[in-house]
Amino acid sequence: SASLIAFGLASTAASADPAGCDDGEMVIKFSHVVAATGHPKGDAANILSERVNKEMEGKACMQVFANSTLFDDDKVMEALLLGDVQLAAPSLSKFEAYTLKYRLFDLPFLFQDLDAVSRFTQSDTGKGLLTVMEDVGYTGLGYWSSGLKQFSADKPLLVPSDASGLKFRIQTSDVAEAMIEAMGGSAQKLAFKEVYGALQTGVVDGQENTWSNIYTQKFFEVQDGVTETNHQVLAYLLVTSTEWLNGLDPEIRDQFVKIAEEVTIAANDAVAETEMKNRQNIIDAGGTVRELTPEQREAWVSTMKPVWEKFTDDIGQENIDAAMAANA
Ligand code: LMR
């Protein structure tokens, strides 16, 4: 019947644009660079938008743009200030232009595991660091962990000296650059969406990332193997424009911030499992994962840890101490 057809069309339209916004709803656009699903950030962004769209129906409406389809991580920071998007979650390695305090999170072998990262981000010091960019227009709503980082290259890496002479793609982080140089390699800063092509064509020889990024971006397919170094955390700042946040109706703001806080906790609790799944997915897809002996691991630690010293003044010794205290 006509009404069934009309119903069918309407539901098709609704599912093609699940966050179709109604008149009068405040639109919250969230732009990120990773896979839309099966990844800690992709999944967390979807859970956040589902909750906002259900619980704030009639008041707010969230649309998520994954896979760098809207902005990369450099552009998204400008877009937040311009009001082109309202939410983003770049890695904490990518805020060098706004604060040097987040260099803390890049210090190699700082956190012993993801639980330590959670304990730190929930501590007074961790929470205090959410607001260090307010003078330049940004407020952090929470930290989203994504996992520990692993190295991959076009040849086997078992000790840091295996990386000598190789070029590695890094995020826009001077700590990462210092780390690669300590290994005898050279570093090239590239946007996330360019990494696969750069590895494939040999513009760079290797990279460092989480299991979830290495699997969902298929980096393992164009690398000899992945070495389980767990050398650094990859975590994001769920970030918005301070002006936008402060301009919200207080009731709407409180509801939105509360949802964001709850989703942050749930998302962080799910990371370890997603990461282990994607580690296994790499192996199942024919990728090589290399584990380190305790002696090999010690070689990575002793090569990389000396870079801390270069960044202590930027970060503040008290922040480093608080992070170390989060290790059990
Ligand atoms: C990267 O650039 O490697 C990561 O920051 C990407 C991401 O958002 O996980």
XYZ file of C-alpha atoms and ligand atoms in Angstrom:
337
model
C 0.000 0.000 0.000
C 0.935 3.621 -0.377
C 1.389 4.059 3.333
C 3.684 1.022 3.547
C 5.791 2.378 0.706
C 5.943 5.763 2.348
C 6.929 4.093 5.608
C 9.611 2.110 3.814
C 11.060 5.237 2.230
C 11.038 7.113 5.475
C 12.854 4.360 7.339
C 15.420 4.047 4.536
C 16.116 7.747 4.766
C 16.382 7.514 8.536
C 18.889 4.678 8.436
C 21.011 6.348 5.743
C 21.345 9.367 8.008
C 20.842 7.998 11.507
C 21.562 11.343 13.078
C 19.282 13.350 10.837
C 18.654 16.381 12.994
C 15.257 17.881 13.691
C 14.449 21.574 13.531
C 15.343 23.289 16.760
C 17.931 20.704 17.790
C 21.435 21.961 18.444
C 23.774 20.143 16.056
C 26.977 18.682 17.526
C 29.399 17.564 14.818
C 32.178 15.220 15.902
C 35.046 14.729 13.452
C 37.721 12.057 13.884
C 40.329 10.228 11.812
C 40.054 6.522 12.668
C 37.832 3.620 11.601
C 34.091 4.098 12.177
C 33.780 0.826 14.140
C 35.966 -1.873 15.707
C 38.307 0.784 17.101
C 38.288 2.309 20.614
C 37.694 5.860 19.331
C 35.274 4.941 16.539
C 33.199 2.879 18.963
C 33.271 5.509 21.717
C 32.174 8.241 19.316
C 29.233 6.091 18.225
C 28.180 5.342 21.806
C 28.372 9.043 22.645
C 26.232 10.010 19.663
C 23.669 7.269 20.363
C 23.254 8.486 23.927
C 23.051 12.163 22.989
C 20.552 11.450 20.219
C 18.353 9.398 22.514
C 18.595 11.256 25.804
C 18.727 14.789 24.395
C 16.097 14.200 21.710
C 14.527 17.522 20.746
C 17.427 19.470 22.310
C 20.617 18.206 20.679
C 21.676 15.974 17.835
C 25.146 14.509 17.248
C 26.649 13.554 13.894
C 29.919 11.596 13.734
C 32.322 11.858 10.804
C 34.967 9.085 10.915
C 38.053 8.278 8.789
C 39.248 11.885 8.228
C 36.229 12.398 5.938
C 35.595 15.866 7.377
C 38.918 17.118 8.816
C 42.358 15.771 9.686
C 43.736 16.421 13.157
C 45.480 19.689 12.266
C 42.469 21.232 10.573
C 40.003 20.054 13.170
C 41.512 22.326 15.808
C 40.807 25.391 13.643
C 37.393 24.001 12.762
C 36.490 23.862 16.466
C 37.238 27.562 16.890
C 35.358 28.436 13.701
C 32.319 26.446 14.844
C 32.477 24.075 11.867
C 32.606 21.153 14.328
C 31.898 21.028 18.056
C 33.817 17.919 19.121
C 37.050 16.190 18.215
C 39.385 13.686 19.862
C 42.911 14.107 18.523
C 45.722 12.185 20.119
C 47.438 13.995 23.006
C 50.596 13.936 20.855
C 49.036 16.504 18.533
C 48.617 19.530 20.814
C 52.154 20.909 20.656
C 50.936 24.180 19.132
C 48.610 24.788 22.110
C 50.329 23.363 25.184
C 53.558 21.532 25.966
C 52.108 19.913 29.092
C 50.608 17.007 27.137
C 54.125 15.904 26.224
C 53.716 14.013 29.478
C 51.575 11.360 27.784
C 54.244 10.763 25.125
C 57.066 9.914 27.529
C 58.161 6.386 26.579
C 57.546 3.668 29.183
C 55.811 6.097 31.566
C 52.665 4.043 32.210
C 52.968 0.331 32.953
C 49.553 -0.478 31.487
C 46.164 0.999 30.545
C 44.866 0.762 34.119
C 47.639 3.099 35.209
C 46.612 5.528 32.462
C 43.025 5.448 33.784
C 44.152 5.982 37.377
C 46.184 8.993 36.298
C 43.518 10.577 34.093
C 41.013 10.276 36.947
C 43.421 11.825 39.466
C 43.330 15.512 40.436
C 46.471 16.146 38.383
C 45.001 14.379 35.345
C 41.719 16.267 35.605
C 43.573 19.528 36.117
C 45.284 19.075 32.765
C 41.904 19.117 30.968
C 41.750 22.888 31.219
C 45.322 23.943 30.402
C 44.304 25.155 26.919
C 41.402 27.390 27.942
C 43.477 30.514 27.304
C 43.741 29.437 23.657
C 40.077 28.483 23.391
C 39.834 24.742 24.085
C 38.340 22.701 26.914
C 38.963 18.995 27.440
C 35.909 16.959 28.409
C 37.817 13.752 29.104
C 40.630 11.454 28.099
C 39.932 8.493 25.854
C 42.608 5.815 25.955
C 43.311 3.909 22.779
C 45.999 1.447 23.772
C 49.743 1.081 23.981
C 51.888 1.614 20.911
C 53.856 -0.989 18.980
C 56.547 -0.551 16.348
C 56.326 -1.935 12.843
C 58.836 -1.728 9.994
C 59.754 -3.250 6.669
C 62.333 -5.439 8.464
C 62.290 -7.301 11.791
C 62.806 -5.101 14.866
C 63.885 -6.922 18.000
C 66.198 -4.384 19.596
C 66.273 -0.602 19.038
C 69.480 -0.769 17.006
C 67.540 -2.765 14.371
C 65.858 0.575 13.620
C 69.129 2.304 12.872
C 68.960 4.145 9.550
C 65.214 3.553 9.107
C 62.693 6.339 8.642
C 59.565 6.227 10.817
C 56.300 8.064 10.437
C 55.412 9.851 13.665
C 52.552 12.029 14.857
C 53.253 15.760 15.252
C 55.213 15.156 18.452
C 58.723 16.286 19.332
C 58.922 13.594 22.001
C 58.332 10.938 19.351
C 61.005 12.539 17.195
C 63.536 12.432 20.050
C 62.624 8.798 20.706
C 63.182 7.742 17.096
C 66.484 9.609 17.011
C 67.572 7.811 20.188
C 67.024 4.560 18.246
C 69.268 5.803 15.428
C 66.360 6.282 13.045
C 64.889 9.380 11.451
C 61.359 10.651 11.950
C 58.838 12.137 9.562
C 55.647 13.814 10.777
C 52.687 12.804 8.608
C 48.913 13.028 8.923
C 47.256 9.759 9.869
C 45.433 9.373 6.573
C 48.763 9.442 4.685
C 50.456 6.665 6.652
C 49.306 3.625 4.673
C 50.411 5.141 1.366
C 53.733 6.281 2.812
C 54.481 2.766 4.095
C 53.348 1.152 0.862
C 55.471 3.346 -1.386
C 58.487 3.313 0.915
C 58.383 7.043 1.733
C 58.860 5.758 5.292
C 60.077 2.340 6.466
C 58.080 1.999 9.637
C 55.620 3.498 12.097
C 54.382 3.173 15.694
C 50.759 2.730 16.628
C 48.172 0.697 18.547
C 46.934 -2.738 17.537
C 43.599 -1.187 16.573
C 45.156 1.363 14.217
C 47.613 -1.160 12.756
C 44.747 -3.561 12.044
C 41.975 -1.219 10.892
C 44.317 0.820 8.666
C 45.925 -2.403 7.339
C 49.446 -1.125 8.125
C 50.522 -4.725 8.865
C 49.897 -5.646 5.231
C 52.669 -3.320 4.043
C 55.151 -4.064 6.857
C 57.415 -7.012 7.609
C 55.925 -7.347 11.075
C 54.859 -5.668 14.303
C 56.997 -5.784 17.457
C 55.143 -5.790 20.768
C 57.053 -2.990 22.460
C 54.123 -1.385 24.373
C 56.422 1.627 24.525
C 53.976 4.476 24.864
C 50.313 5.198 25.412
C 48.070 6.495 22.642
C 45.281 8.504 24.242
C 42.970 11.210 23.013
C 41.614 14.406 24.423
C 37.872 14.694 23.885
C 37.998 18.396 23.142
C 35.617 21.211 22.401
C 35.671 24.960 22.015
C 35.545 26.732 25.379
C 33.379 29.460 23.858
C 30.875 26.943 22.484
C 30.696 25.033 25.766
C 30.291 28.148 27.886
C 27.633 29.464 25.515
C 25.320 26.489 26.040
C 22.182 26.735 28.095
C 23.395 25.511 31.538
C 20.887 22.685 31.707
C 21.844 21.397 28.275
C 25.525 21.785 29.056
C 25.252 19.825 32.293
C 23.365 16.997 30.617
C 25.836 16.847 27.730
C 28.913 16.961 29.977
C 27.473 14.231 32.200
C 26.837 11.945 29.214
C 30.359 12.635 27.924
C 31.826 11.725 31.336
C 29.884 8.473 31.544
C 30.792 7.480 27.991
C 34.445 8.265 28.746
C 34.485 5.782 31.635
C 32.723 3.072 29.613
C 34.961 3.644 26.592
C 38.149 3.365 28.651
C 36.903 0.138 30.236
C 36.455 -1.391 26.760
C 39.852 -0.471 25.272
C 41.963 -3.433 26.451
C 39.530 -5.936 24.967
C 39.271 -4.150 21.609
C 43.039 -3.918 21.466
C 43.541 -7.637 22.154
C 40.919 -8.465 19.528
C 42.720 -6.391 16.907
C 46.091 -7.901 17.855
C 44.562 -11.314 17.151
C 42.905 -10.003 13.974
C 46.362 -9.095 12.635
C 47.654 -12.612 13.302
C 44.507 -14.203 11.815
C 44.944 -12.068 8.689
C 48.493 -13.407 8.229
C 50.405 -10.547 9.856
C 53.513 -11.165 11.973
C 53.620 -10.184 15.643
C 56.961 -10.403 17.432
C 57.178 -10.602 21.218
C 60.228 -9.389 23.119
C 62.308 -11.311 25.633
C 62.848 -9.460 28.952
C 66.409 -8.617 27.819
C 65.213 -7.198 24.491
C 62.557 -5.161 26.254
C 65.178 -3.773 28.616
C 67.158 -2.572 25.578
C 64.122 -0.561 24.366
C 63.581 0.920 27.815
C 67.195 1.959 28.308
C 67.417 3.472 24.820
C 64.228 5.489 25.071
C 63.899 6.587 28.678
C 66.740 9.145 28.493
C 64.537 11.343 26.261
C 62.375 12.202 29.303
C 65.032 14.609 30.509
C 64.676 16.882 27.469
C 61.005 17.502 28.160
C 60.830 17.645 31.957
C 60.763 21.443 32.113
C 57.900 21.709 29.585
C 55.828 19.102 31.392
C 56.629 19.903 35.014
C 58.279 17.358 37.322
C 55.172 17.354 39.555
C 53.055 16.091 36.643
C 55.565 13.358 35.832
C 55.632 12.317 39.492
C 51.824 12.134 39.607
C 51.743 9.989 36.475
C 54.398 7.637 37.853
C 52.441 7.347 41.095
C 49.564 5.879 39.072
C 51.633 2.770 38.353
C 50.566 0.179 40.901
C 47.896 8.777 14.596
O 47.976 9.835 13.961
O 48.644 7.807 14.416
C 46.812 8.623 15.639
O 46.750 9.786 16.389
C 45.509 8.373 14.970
C 44.426 8.193 15.975
O 43.603 9.095 16.115
O 44.383 7.127 16.609
